[in-house]
Amino acid sequence: MSESLPVRCPACRRSHRFTAPAYPCACGAPVAAPLDPDRVPAAVGHRSWREEWVTVRCGGCGTRGEWPQPELGCPCGTVLRIPVTGERAGAAAGEPRRPAVPTVPIRTARDAVTAAVLYLRRLGHDGIRRADQRPASGIGLAGRGVLAQLDPSARPATPRDVECLWLTAMTESATCLYFSLTGYTEEAVARADALDVPLFVLEPSGAARPENAPAVALDADAS
């Protein structure tokens, strides 16, 4: 079971109960970062890749993996970094390292959202939330300077879907990318290539598979 501890926001003094998120290890066992009750959560200011990951040992197989640093978003707008016990990613090597992105097996639409958020974090986008403007279909996700659409439906995404995402991103001066569980029509891929919109398919394992040239380039930059 994931750990839980009380957390008080230093900005607005609200009290929260934070439960460490669990991610599946390759062996299938859930892995959650061990929270440190003796340290005070700090508001997130300047971000660096090194501070986004922690090293945690799987209790099932003993494998040490690198997982997202636990964070809590307060309704007042403050993001708190929750202290954990153990070694921080990159500390042993003395410099930041880019770990393999954790994945979540997709069984529900909620799992698909989690998988998309984890991939966006890998790309360097944090503070991902539901987009203020709901797309005509699917689920909108937004972060600073980025807009993503997740389509969990059983139909392939169409050119209109791609164009609507692109137009919304243009009005918000943001980059955009599209996640689909089913895939895209040939016309949608062609339109996305013309608009430079990266297209990804979320596989049942939770991995994001690039489906066009912009997505391949973006994925290579993040590796």
mmCIF file with all atom_site columns, C-alpha atoms in Angstrom:
data_model
loop_
_atom_site.group_PDB
_atom_site.id
_atom_site.type_symbol
_atom_site.label_atom_id
_atom_site.label_alt_id
_atom_site.label_comp_id
_atom_site.label_asym_id
_atom_site.label_entity_id
_atom_site.label_seq_id
_atom_site.pdbx_PDB_ins_code
_atom_site.Cartn_x
_atom_site.Cartn_y
_atom_site.Cartn_z
_atom_site.occupancy
_atom_site.B_iso_or_equiv
_atom_site.pdbx_formal_charge
_atom_site.auth_seq_id
_atom_site.auth_comp_id
_atom_site.auth_asym_id
_atom_site.auth_atom_id
_atom_site.pdbx_PDB_model_num
ATOM 1   C CA . MET A 1 1   ? 0.000   0.000  0.000   1.00 0.00 ? 1   MET A CA 1
ATOM 2   C CA . SER A 1 2   ? 1.257   3.494  -0.845  1.00 0.00 ? 2   SER A CA 1
ATOM 3   C CA . GLU A 1 3   ? 2.413   5.677  2.022   1.00 0.00 ? 3   GLU A CA 1
ATOM 4   C CA . SER A 1 4   ? 0.343   8.632  3.183   1.00 0.00 ? 4   SER A CA 1
ATOM 5   C CA . LEU A 1 5   ? 1.201   11.630 5.351   1.00 0.00 ? 5   LEU A CA 1
ATOM 6   C CA . PRO A 1 6   ? -0.255  15.018 6.306   1.00 0.00 ? 6   PRO A CA 1
ATOM 7   C CA . VAL A 1 7   ? 1.006   18.008 4.318   1.00 0.00 ? 7   VAL A CA 1
ATOM 8   C CA . ARG A 1 8   ? 0.443   21.711 5.005   1.00 0.00 ? 8   ARG A CA 1
ATOM 9   C CA . CYS A 1 9   ? 0.842   24.247 2.207   1.00 0.00 ? 9   CYS A CA 1
ATOM 10  C CA . PRO A 1 10  ? 3.322   26.960 3.323   1.00 0.00 ? 10  PRO A CA 1
ATOM 11  C CA . ALA A 1 11  ? 1.593   29.554 1.144   1.00 0.00 ? 11  ALA A CA 1
ATOM 12  C CA . CYS A 1 12  ? -2.083  29.289 2.183   1.00 0.00 ? 12  CYS A CA 1
ATOM 13  C CA . ARG A 1 13  ? -1.734  26.985 5.229   1.00 0.00 ? 13  ARG A CA 1
ATOM 14  C CA . ARG A 1 14  ? -4.276  24.482 3.887   1.00 0.00 ? 14  ARG A CA 1
ATOM 15  C CA . SER A 1 15  ? -3.925  20.951 5.216   1.00 0.00 ? 15  SER A CA 1
ATOM 16  C CA . HIS A 1 16  ? -3.829  18.007 2.817   1.00 0.00 ? 16  HIS A CA 1
ATOM 17  C CA . ARG A 1 17  ? -3.421  14.265 3.042   1.00 0.00 ? 17  ARG A CA 1
ATOM 18  C CA . PHE A 1 18  ? -0.879  13.118 0.460   1.00 0.00 ? 18  PHE A CA 1
ATOM 19  C CA . THR A 1 19  ? -0.624  9.523  -0.741  1.00 0.00 ? 19  THR A CA 1
ATOM 20  C CA . ALA A 1 20  ? 2.449   8.563  -2.724  1.00 0.00 ? 20  ALA A CA 1
ATOM 21  C CA . PRO A 1 21  ? 1.491   7.431  -6.254  1.00 0.00 ? 21  PRO A CA 1
ATOM 22  C CA . ALA A 1 22  ? 2.450   3.860  -7.126  1.00 0.00 ? 22  ALA A CA 1
ATOM 23  C CA . TYR A 1 23  ? 3.839   2.759  -10.491 1.00 0.00 ? 23  TYR A CA 1
ATOM 24  C CA . PRO A 1 24  ? 4.200   -0.801 -11.794 1.00 0.00 ? 24  PRO A CA 1
ATOM 25  C CA . CYS A 1 25  ? 7.697   -2.279 -11.802 1.00 0.00 ? 25  CYS A CA 1
ATOM 26  C CA . ALA A 1 26  ? 8.714   -4.529 -14.695 1.00 0.00 ? 26  ALA A CA 1
ATOM 27  C CA . CYS A 1 27  ? 8.080   -7.471 -12.339 1.00 0.00 ? 27  CYS A CA 1
ATOM 28  C CA . GLY A 1 28  ? 4.485   -6.319 -11.898 1.00 0.00 ? 28  GLY A CA 1
ATOM 29  C CA . ALA A 1 29  ? 4.779   -5.153 -8.283  1.00 0.00 ? 29  ALA A CA 1
ATOM 30  C CA . PRO A 1 30  ? 3.608   -1.614 -7.422  1.00 0.00 ? 30  PRO A CA 1
ATOM 31  C CA . VAL A 1 31  ? 6.415   0.789  -6.484  1.00 0.00 ? 31  VAL A CA 1
ATOM 32  C CA . ALA A 1 32  ? 5.851   3.975  -4.469  1.00 0.00 ? 32  ALA A CA 1
ATOM 33  C CA . ALA A 1 33  ? 8.514   6.399  -3.269  1.00 0.00 ? 33  ALA A CA 1
ATOM 34  C CA . PRO A 1 34  ? 9.055   6.187  0.530   1.00 0.00 ? 34  PRO A CA 1
ATOM 35  C CA . LEU A 1 35  ? 7.920   9.520  1.992   1.00 0.00 ? 35  LEU A CA 1
ATOM 36  C CA . ASP A 1 36  ? 10.041  11.267 4.626   1.00 0.00 ? 36  ASP A CA 1
ATOM 37  C CA . PRO A 1 37  ? 7.787   12.537 7.496   1.00 0.00 ? 37  PRO A CA 1
ATOM 38  C CA . ASP A 1 38  ? 10.695  14.367 9.149   1.00 0.00 ? 38  ASP A CA 1
ATOM 39  C CA . ARG A 1 39  ? 11.293  16.821 6.299   1.00 0.00 ? 39  ARG A CA 1
ATOM 40  C CA . VAL A 1 40  ? 9.076   19.746 5.314   1.00 0.00 ? 40  VAL A CA 1
ATOM 41  C CA . PRO A 1 41  ? 7.633   19.874 1.763   1.00 0.00 ? 41  PRO A CA 1
ATOM 42  C CA . ALA A 1 42  ? 8.998   22.793 -0.262  1.00 0.00 ? 42  ALA A CA 1
ATOM 43  C CA . ALA A 1 43  ? 7.275   24.905 -2.895  1.00 0.00 ? 43  ALA A CA 1
ATOM 44  C CA . VAL A 1 44  ? 8.552   24.160 -6.392  1.00 0.00 ? 44  VAL A CA 1
ATOM 45  C CA . GLY A 1 45  ? 10.321  27.147 -7.915  1.00 0.00 ? 45  GLY A CA 1
ATOM 46  C CA . HIS A 1 46  ? 13.154  26.607 -10.347 1.00 0.00 ? 46  HIS A CA 1
ATOM 47  C CA . ARG A 1 47  ? 13.029  23.142 -11.913 1.00 0.00 ? 47  ARG A CA 1
ATOM 48  C CA . SER A 1 48  ? 15.851  20.940 -13.113 1.00 0.00 ? 48  SER A CA 1
ATOM 49  C CA . TRP A 1 49  ? 15.791  17.453 -14.599 1.00 0.00 ? 49  TRP A CA 1
ATOM 50  C CA . ARG A 1 50  ? 17.820  16.096 -11.679 1.00 0.00 ? 50  ARG A CA 1
ATOM 51  C CA . GLU A 1 51  ? 15.151  17.168 -9.200  1.00 0.00 ? 51  GLU A CA 1
ATOM 52  C CA . GLU A 1 52  ? 12.284  15.573 -11.161 1.00 0.00 ? 52  GLU A CA 1
ATOM 53  C CA . TRP A 1 53  ? 13.276  11.949 -10.402 1.00 0.00 ? 53  TRP A CA 1
ATOM 54  C CA . VAL A 1 54  ? 14.056  9.780  -7.396  1.00 0.00 ? 54  VAL A CA 1
ATOM 55  C CA . THR A 1 55  ? 15.606  6.331  -7.181  1.00 0.00 ? 55  THR A CA 1
ATOM 56  C CA . VAL A 1 56  ? 13.399  3.734  -5.466  1.00 0.00 ? 56  VAL A CA 1
ATOM 57  C CA . ARG A 1 57  ? 13.986  0.034  -4.856  1.00 0.00 ? 57  ARG A CA 1
ATOM 58  C CA . CYS A 1 58  ? 11.153  -2.343 -5.775  1.00 0.00 ? 58  CYS A CA 1
ATOM 59  C CA . GLY A 1 59  ? 10.030  -4.338 -2.747  1.00 0.00 ? 59  GLY A CA 1
ATOM 60  C CA . GLY A 1 60  ? 9.097   -7.248 -4.992  1.00 0.00 ? 60  GLY A CA 1
ATOM 61  C CA . CYS A 1 61  ? 12.255  -7.927 -7.016  1.00 0.00 ? 61  CYS A CA 1
ATOM 62  C CA . GLY A 1 62  ? 14.785  -5.526 -5.485  1.00 0.00 ? 62  GLY A CA 1
ATOM 63  C CA . THR A 1 63  ? 15.394  -3.640 -8.736  1.00 0.00 ? 63  THR A CA 1
ATOM 64  C CA . ARG A 1 64  ? 16.329  0.032  -8.342  1.00 0.00 ? 64  ARG A CA 1
ATOM 65  C CA . GLY A 1 65  ? 14.356  2.224  -10.729 1.00 0.00 ? 65  GLY A CA 1
ATOM 66  C CA . GLU A 1 66  ? 13.966  5.939  -11.317 1.00 0.00 ? 66  GLU A CA 1
ATOM 67  C CA . TRP A 1 67  ? 10.477  7.356  -10.779 1.00 0.00 ? 67  TRP A CA 1
ATOM 68  C CA . PRO A 1 68  ? 8.823   10.801 -10.785 1.00 0.00 ? 68  PRO A CA 1
ATOM 69  C CA . GLN A 1 69  ? 9.430   12.934 -7.705  1.00 0.00 ? 69  GLN A CA 1
ATOM 70  C CA . PRO A 1 70  ? 6.165   13.037 -5.696  1.00 0.00 ? 70  PRO A CA 1
ATOM 71  C CA . GLU A 1 71  ? 4.434   16.418 -5.912  1.00 0.00 ? 71  GLU A CA 1
ATOM 72  C CA . LEU A 1 72  ? 1.197   17.880 -4.578  1.00 0.00 ? 72  LEU A CA 1
ATOM 73  C CA . GLY A 1 73  ? -0.749  20.665 -6.272  1.00 0.00 ? 73  GLY A CA 1
ATOM 74  C CA . CYS A 1 74  ? -2.558  22.895 -3.768  1.00 0.00 ? 74  CYS A CA 1
ATOM 75  C CA . PRO A 1 75  ? -5.784  24.662 -4.886  1.00 0.00 ? 75  PRO A CA 1
ATOM 76  C CA . CYS A 1 76  ? -4.037  27.976 -4.161  1.00 0.00 ? 76  CYS A CA 1
ATOM 77  C CA . GLY A 1 77  ? -1.727  27.299 -7.093  1.00 0.00 ? 77  GLY A CA 1
ATOM 78  C CA . THR A 1 78  ? 1.376   26.271 -5.131  1.00 0.00 ? 78  THR A CA 1
ATOM 79  C CA . VAL A 1 79  ? 3.093   23.035 -6.178  1.00 0.00 ? 79  VAL A CA 1
ATOM 80  C CA . LEU A 1 80  ? 4.815   21.215 -3.317  1.00 0.00 ? 80  LEU A CA 1
ATOM 81  C CA . ARG A 1 81  ? 7.696   18.780 -3.700  1.00 0.00 ? 81  ARG A CA 1
ATOM 82  C CA . ILE A 1 82  ? 7.139   15.973 -1.174  1.00 0.00 ? 82  ILE A CA 1
ATOM 83  C CA . PRO A 1 83  ? 10.404  14.807 0.483   1.00 0.00 ? 83  PRO A CA 1
ATOM 84  C CA . VAL A 1 84  ? 11.322  11.151 0.107   1.00 0.00 ? 84  VAL A CA 1
ATOM 85  C CA . THR A 1 85  ? 13.916  8.944  1.731   1.00 0.00 ? 85  THR A CA 1
ATOM 86  C CA . GLY A 1 86  ? 16.625  7.290  -0.342  1.00 0.00 ? 86  GLY A CA 1
ATOM 87  C CA . GLU A 1 87  ? 18.944  8.244  -3.189  1.00 0.00 ? 87  GLU A CA 1
ATOM 88  C CA . ARG A 1 88  ? 18.011  10.883 -5.727  1.00 0.00 ? 88  ARG A CA 1
ATOM 89  C CA . ALA A 1 89  ? 18.368  10.010 -9.402  1.00 0.00 ? 89  ALA A CA 1
ATOM 90  C CA . GLY A 1 90  ? 21.723  11.080 -10.816 1.00 0.00 ? 90  GLY A CA 1
ATOM 91  C CA . ALA A 1 91  ? 23.388  11.481 -7.424  1.00 0.00 ? 91  ALA A CA 1
ATOM 92  C CA . ALA A 1 92  ? 25.579  8.407  -7.756  1.00 0.00 ? 92  ALA A CA 1
ATOM 93  C CA . ALA A 1 93  ? 26.918  9.497  -11.110 1.00 0.00 ? 93  ALA A CA 1
ATOM 94  C CA . GLY A 1 94  ? 27.435  13.072 -9.947  1.00 0.00 ? 94  GLY A CA 1
ATOM 95  C CA . GLU A 1 95  ? 25.365  14.473 -12.816 1.00 0.00 ? 95  GLU A CA 1
ATOM 96  C CA . PRO A 1 96  ? 21.828  14.350 -14.170 1.00 0.00 ? 96  PRO A CA 1
ATOM 97  C CA . ARG A 1 97  ? 20.795  11.235 -16.038 1.00 0.00 ? 97  ARG A CA 1
ATOM 98  C CA . ARG A 1 98  ? 17.660  10.802 -18.147 1.00 0.00 ? 98  ARG A CA 1
ATOM 99  C CA . PRO A 1 99  ? 15.854  7.652  -16.980 1.00 0.00 ? 99  PRO A CA 1
ATOM 100 C CA . ALA A 1 100 ? 13.532  5.477  -18.967 1.00 0.00 ? 100 ALA A CA 1
ATOM 101 C CA . VAL A 1 101 ? 10.027  6.858  -18.713 1.00 0.00 ? 101 VAL A CA 1
ATOM 102 C CA . PRO A 1 102 ? 7.746   4.912  -16.344 1.00 0.00 ? 102 PRO A CA 1
ATOM 103 C CA . THR A 1 103 ? 4.669   3.456  -18.005 1.00 0.00 ? 103 THR A CA 1
ATOM 104 C CA . VAL A 1 104 ? 1.246   2.488  -16.731 1.00 0.00 ? 104 VAL A CA 1
ATOM 105 C CA . PRO A 1 105 ? -0.637  -0.423 -18.356 1.00 0.00 ? 105 PRO A CA 1
ATOM 106 C CA . ILE A 1 106 ? -3.761  1.003  -19.966 1.00 0.00 ? 106 ILE A CA 1
ATOM 107 C CA . ARG A 1 107 ? -7.029  -0.612 -18.904 1.00 0.00 ? 107 ARG A CA 1
ATOM 108 C CA . THR A 1 108 ? -9.195  2.489  -18.480 1.00 0.00 ? 108 THR A CA 1
ATOM 109 C CA . ALA A 1 109 ? -9.399  6.065  -19.766 1.00 0.00 ? 109 ALA A CA 1
ATOM 110 C CA . ARG A 1 110 ? -7.875  7.197  -16.467 1.00 0.00 ? 110 ARG A CA 1
ATOM 111 C CA . ASP A 1 111 ? -4.857  4.936  -17.119 1.00 0.00 ? 111 ASP A CA 1
ATOM 112 C CA . ALA A 1 112 ? -4.503  6.515  -20.567 1.00 0.00 ? 112 ALA A CA 1
ATOM 113 C CA . VAL A 1 113 ? -4.452  9.992  -19.019 1.00 0.00 ? 113 VAL A CA 1
ATOM 114 C CA . THR A 1 114 ? -1.766  8.881  -16.559 1.00 0.00 ? 114 THR A CA 1
ATOM 115 C CA . ALA A 1 115 ? 0.338   7.401  -19.395 1.00 0.00 ? 115 ALA A CA 1
ATOM 116 C CA . ALA A 1 116 ? 0.058   10.620 -21.412 1.00 0.00 ? 116 ALA A CA 1
ATOM 117 C CA . VAL A 1 117 ? 1.035   12.762 -18.414 1.00 0.00 ? 117 VAL A CA 1
ATOM 118 C CA . LEU A 1 118 ? 4.072   10.568 -17.705 1.00 0.00 ? 118 LEU A CA 1
ATOM 119 C CA . TYR A 1 119 ? 5.206   10.946 -21.315 1.00 0.00 ? 119 TYR A CA 1
ATOM 120 C CA . LEU A 1 120 ? 4.707   14.718 -21.234 1.00 0.00 ? 120 LEU A CA 1
ATOM 121 C CA . ARG A 1 121 ? 6.856   14.823 -18.105 1.00 0.00 ? 121 ARG A CA 1
ATOM 122 C CA . ARG A 1 122 ? 9.539   12.917 -19.951 1.00 0.00 ? 122 ARG A CA 1
ATOM 123 C CA . LEU A 1 123 ? 9.453   15.635 -22.594 1.00 0.00 ? 123 LEU A CA 1
ATOM 124 C CA . GLY A 1 124 ? 10.132  18.186 -19.865 1.00 0.00 ? 124 GLY A CA 1
ATOM 125 C CA . HIS A 1 125 ? 6.595   19.471 -19.323 1.00 0.00 ? 125 HIS A CA 1
ATOM 126 C CA . ASP A 1 126 ? 5.408   19.686 -15.733 1.00 0.00 ? 126 ASP A CA 1
ATOM 127 C CA . GLY A 1 127 ? 2.319   20.947 -13.979 1.00 0.00 ? 127 GLY A CA 1
ATOM 128 C CA . ILE A 1 128 ? 0.129   19.040 -16.437 1.00 0.00 ? 128 ILE A CA 1
ATOM 129 C CA . ARG A 1 129 ? -3.592  19.543 -15.801 1.00 0.00 ? 129 ARG A CA 1
ATOM 130 C CA . ARG A 1 130 ? -6.913  19.222 -17.600 1.00 0.00 ? 130 ARG A CA 1
ATOM 131 C CA . ALA A 1 131 ? -7.092  21.890 -20.305 1.00 0.00 ? 131 ALA A CA 1
ATOM 132 C CA . ASP A 1 132 ? -9.389  24.848 -19.608 1.00 0.00 ? 132 ASP A CA 1
ATOM 133 C CA . GLN A 1 133 ? -10.906 24.541 -23.082 1.00 0.00 ? 133 GLN A CA 1
ATOM 134 C CA . ARG A 1 134 ? -12.449 21.108 -23.568 1.00 0.00 ? 134 ARG A CA 1
ATOM 135 C CA . PRO A 1 135 ? -11.819 19.612 -27.026 1.00 0.00 ? 135 PRO A CA 1
ATOM 136 C CA . ALA A 1 136 ? -14.706 18.520 -29.249 1.00 0.00 ? 136 ALA A CA 1
ATOM 137 C CA . SER A 1 137 ? -13.654 14.913 -28.643 1.00 0.00 ? 137 SER A CA 1
ATOM 138 C CA . GLY A 1 138 ? -11.322 13.242 -26.205 1.00 0.00 ? 138 GLY A CA 1
ATOM 139 C CA . ILE A 1 139 ? -9.516  14.771 -23.240 1.00 0.00 ? 139 ILE A CA 1
ATOM 140 C CA . GLY A 1 140 ? -7.460  17.941 -23.261 1.00 0.00 ? 140 GLY A CA 1
ATOM 141 C CA . LEU A 1 141 ? -4.249  18.227 -21.218 1.00 0.00 ? 141 LEU A CA 1
ATOM 142 C CA . ALA A 1 142 ? -2.277  21.418 -20.741 1.00 0.00 ? 142 ALA A CA 1
ATOM 143 C CA . GLY A 1 143 ? 0.988   22.566 -19.216 1.00 0.00 ? 143 GLY A CA 1
ATOM 144 C CA . ARG A 1 144 ? 3.137   25.643 -19.547 1.00 0.00 ? 144 ARG A CA 1
ATOM 145 C CA . GLY A 1 145 ? 3.521   26.206 -23.295 1.00 0.00 ? 145 GLY A CA 1
ATOM 146 C CA . VAL A 1 146 ? 2.064   22.836 -24.314 1.00 0.00 ? 146 VAL A CA 1
ATOM 147 C CA . LEU A 1 147 ? -1.358  21.484 -25.217 1.00 0.00 ? 147 LEU A CA 1
ATOM 148 C CA . ALA A 1 148 ? -2.093  17.789 -25.742 1.00 0.00 ? 148 ALA A CA 1
ATOM 149 C CA . GLN A 1 149 ? -5.193  15.897 -26.778 1.00 0.00 ? 149 GLN A CA 1
ATOM 150 C CA . LEU A 1 150 ? -5.878  12.328 -25.729 1.00 0.00 ? 150 LEU A CA 1
ATOM 151 C CA . ASP A 1 151 ? -8.447  10.366 -27.715 1.00 0.00 ? 151 ASP A CA 1
ATOM 152 C CA . PRO A 1 152 ? -9.483  7.177  -25.857 1.00 0.00 ? 152 PRO A CA 1
ATOM 153 C CA . SER A 1 153 ? -12.253 6.317  -28.331 1.00 0.00 ? 153 SER A CA 1
ATOM 154 C CA . ALA A 1 154 ? -12.349 3.252  -30.564 1.00 0.00 ? 154 ALA A CA 1
ATOM 155 C CA . ARG A 1 155 ? -12.256 5.273  -33.803 1.00 0.00 ? 155 ARG A CA 1
ATOM 156 C CA . PRO A 1 156 ? -9.081  6.540  -35.510 1.00 0.00 ? 156 PRO A CA 1
ATOM 157 C CA . ALA A 1 157 ? -8.500  10.272 -35.191 1.00 0.00 ? 157 ALA A CA 1
ATOM 158 C CA . THR A 1 158 ? -9.459  12.346 -38.252 1.00 0.00 ? 158 THR A CA 1
ATOM 159 C CA . PRO A 1 159 ? -7.944  15.385 -39.989 1.00 0.00 ? 159 PRO A CA 1
ATOM 160 C CA . ARG A 1 160 ? -10.561 17.564 -38.301 1.00 0.00 ? 160 ARG A CA 1
ATOM 161 C CA . ASP A 1 161 ? -9.426  16.324 -34.881 1.00 0.00 ? 161 ASP A CA 1
ATOM 162 C CA . VAL A 1 162 ? -5.838  17.265 -35.705 1.00 0.00 ? 162 VAL A CA 1
ATOM 163 C CA . GLU A 1 163 ? -6.807  20.656 -37.115 1.00 0.00 ? 163 GLU A CA 1
ATOM 164 C CA . CYS A 1 164 ? -8.933  21.549 -34.072 1.00 0.00 ? 164 CYS A CA 1
ATOM 165 C CA . LEU A 1 165 ? -6.034  20.758 -31.741 1.00 0.00 ? 165 LEU A CA 1
ATOM 166 C CA . TRP A 1 166 ? -3.619  22.779 -33.866 1.00 0.00 ? 166 TRP A CA 1
ATOM 167 C CA . LEU A 1 167 ? -5.939  25.794 -34.037 1.00 0.00 ? 167 LEU A CA 1
ATOM 168 C CA . THR A 1 168 ? -6.522  25.753 -30.274 1.00 0.00 ? 168 THR A CA 1
ATOM 169 C CA . ALA A 1 169 ? -2.774  25.551 -29.642 1.00 0.00 ? 169 ALA A CA 1
ATOM 170 C CA . MET A 1 170 ? -2.191  28.445 -32.039 1.00 0.00 ? 170 MET A CA 1
ATOM 171 C CA . THR A 1 171 ? -4.641  30.670 -30.141 1.00 0.00 ? 171 THR A CA 1
ATOM 172 C CA . GLU A 1 172 ? -2.859  29.829 -26.870 1.00 0.00 ? 172 GLU A CA 1
ATOM 173 C CA . SER A 1 173 ? 0.660   30.236 -28.336 1.00 0.00 ? 173 SER A CA 1
ATOM 174 C CA . ALA A 1 174 ? 1.471   26.664 -27.323 1.00 0.00 ? 174 ALA A CA 1
ATOM 175 C CA . THR A 1 175 ? 3.027   23.645 -28.974 1.00 0.00 ? 175 THR A CA 1
ATOM 176 C CA . CYS A 1 176 ? 0.752   20.639 -29.319 1.00 0.00 ? 176 CYS A CA 1
ATOM 177 C CA . LEU A 1 177 ? 0.778   16.864 -29.654 1.00 0.00 ? 177 LEU A CA 1
ATOM 178 C CA . TYR A 1 178 ? -1.880  14.206 -30.038 1.00 0.00 ? 178 TYR A CA 1
ATOM 179 C CA . PHE A 1 179 ? -2.273  10.862 -28.238 1.00 0.00 ? 179 PHE A CA 1
ATOM 180 C CA . SER A 1 180 ? -4.647  8.183  -29.538 1.00 0.00 ? 180 SER A CA 1
ATOM 181 C CA . LEU A 1 181 ? -5.423  4.676  -28.351 1.00 0.00 ? 181 LEU A CA 1
ATOM 182 C CA . THR A 1 182 ? -6.651  3.516  -31.763 1.00 0.00 ? 182 THR A CA 1
ATOM 183 C CA . GLY A 1 183 ? -4.529  5.387  -34.285 1.00 0.00 ? 183 GLY A CA 1
ATOM 184 C CA . TYR A 1 184 ? -5.113  7.833  -37.120 1.00 0.00 ? 184 TYR A CA 1
ATOM 185 C CA . THR A 1 185 ? -6.565  7.827  -40.600 1.00 0.00 ? 185 THR A CA 1
ATOM 186 C CA . GLU A 1 186 ? -4.089  8.295  -43.445 1.00 0.00 ? 186 GLU A CA 1
ATOM 187 C CA . GLU A 1 187 ? -5.564  11.731 -44.066 1.00 0.00 ? 187 GLU A CA 1
ATOM 188 C CA . ALA A 1 188 ? -5.039  12.676 -40.418 1.00 0.00 ? 188 ALA A CA 1
ATOM 189 C CA . VAL A 1 189 ? -1.369  11.679 -40.579 1.00 0.00 ? 189 VAL A CA 1
ATOM 190 C CA . ALA A 1 190 ? -0.885  13.700 -43.770 1.00 0.00 ? 190 ALA A CA 1
ATOM 191 C CA . ARG A 1 191 ? -2.564  16.737 -42.218 1.00 0.00 ? 191 ARG A CA 1
ATOM 192 C CA . ALA A 1 192 ? -0.500  16.428 -39.047 1.00 0.00 ? 192 ALA A CA 1
ATOM 193 C CA . ASP A 1 193 ? 2.698   16.249 -41.116 1.00 0.00 ? 193 ASP A CA 1
ATOM 194 C CA . ALA A 1 194 ? 1.700   19.445 -42.926 1.00 0.00 ? 194 ALA A CA 1
ATOM 195 C CA . LEU A 1 195 ? 0.941   21.240 -39.630 1.00 0.00 ? 195 LEU A CA 1
ATOM 196 C CA . ASP A 1 196 ? 3.953   19.746 -37.813 1.00 0.00 ? 196 ASP A CA 1
ATOM 197 C CA . VAL A 1 197 ? 1.756   18.129 -35.149 1.00 0.00 ? 197 VAL A CA 1
ATOM 198 C CA . PRO A 1 198 ? 3.376   15.091 -33.453 1.00 0.00 ? 198 PRO A CA 1
ATOM 199 C CA . LEU A 1 199 ? 1.095   12.042 -33.356 1.00 0.00 ? 199 LEU A CA 1
ATOM 200 C CA . PHE A 1 200 ? 1.501   9.239  -30.825 1.00 0.00 ? 200 PHE A CA 1
ATOM 201 C CA . VAL A 1 201 ? -0.340  5.971  -30.215 1.00 0.00 ? 201 VAL A CA 1
ATOM 202 C CA . LEU A 1 202 ? -0.553  4.817  -26.601 1.00 0.00 ? 202 LEU A CA 1
ATOM 203 C CA . GLU A 1 203 ? 0.086   1.079  -26.567 1.00 0.00 ? 203 GLU A CA 1
ATOM 204 C CA . PRO A 1 204 ? -1.588  -1.260 -24.022 1.00 0.00 ? 204 PRO A CA 1
ATOM 205 C CA . SER A 1 205 ? 1.661   -1.201 -22.018 1.00 0.00 ? 205 SER A CA 1
ATOM 206 C CA . GLY A 1 206 ? 1.340   2.578  -21.665 1.00 0.00 ? 206 GLY A CA 1
ATOM 207 C CA . ALA A 1 207 ? 4.285   3.334  -23.973 1.00 0.00 ? 207 ALA A CA 1
ATOM 208 C CA . ALA A 1 208 ? 3.856   6.196  -26.454 1.00 0.00 ? 208 ALA A CA 1
ATOM 209 C CA . ARG A 1 209 ? 4.692   5.107  -30.024 1.00 0.00 ? 209 ARG A CA 1
ATOM 210 C CA . PRO A 1 210 ? 5.527   7.891  -32.539 1.00 0.00 ? 210 PRO A CA 1
ATOM 211 C CA . GLU A 1 211 ? 3.264   7.740  -35.606 1.00 0.00 ? 211 GLU A CA 1
ATOM 212 C CA . ASN A 1 212 ? 4.661   10.499 -37.849 1.00 0.00 ? 212 ASN A CA 1
ATOM 213 C CA . ALA A 1 213 ? 7.915   12.350 -38.530 1.00 0.00 ? 213 ALA A CA 1
ATOM 214 C CA . PRO A 1 214 ? 7.316   15.219 -36.036 1.00 0.00 ? 214 PRO A CA 1
ATOM 215 C CA . ALA A 1 215 ? 6.623   12.655 -33.311 1.00 0.00 ? 215 ALA A CA 1
ATOM 216 C CA . VAL A 1 216 ? 9.770   10.660 -34.169 1.00 0.00 ? 216 VAL A CA 1
ATOM 217 C CA . ALA A 1 217 ? 11.870  13.845 -33.935 1.00 0.00 ? 217 ALA A CA 1
ATOM 218 C CA . LEU A 1 218 ? 10.280  14.850 -30.633 1.00 0.00 ? 218 LEU A CA 1
ATOM 219 C CA . ASP A 1 219 ? 10.765  11.391 -29.163 1.00 0.00 ? 219 ASP A CA 1
ATOM 220 C CA . ALA A 1 220 ? 14.425  11.346 -30.248 1.00 0.00 ? 220 ALA A CA 1
ATOM 221 C CA . ASP A 1 221 ? 15.053  14.697 -28.565 1.00 0.00 ? 221 ASP A CA 1
ATOM 222 C CA . ALA A 1 222 ? 13.586  13.332 -25.323 1.00 0.00 ? 222 ALA A CA 1
ATOM 223 C CA . SER A 1 223 ? 15.615  10.109 -25.293 1.00 0.00 ? 223 SER A CA 1
#
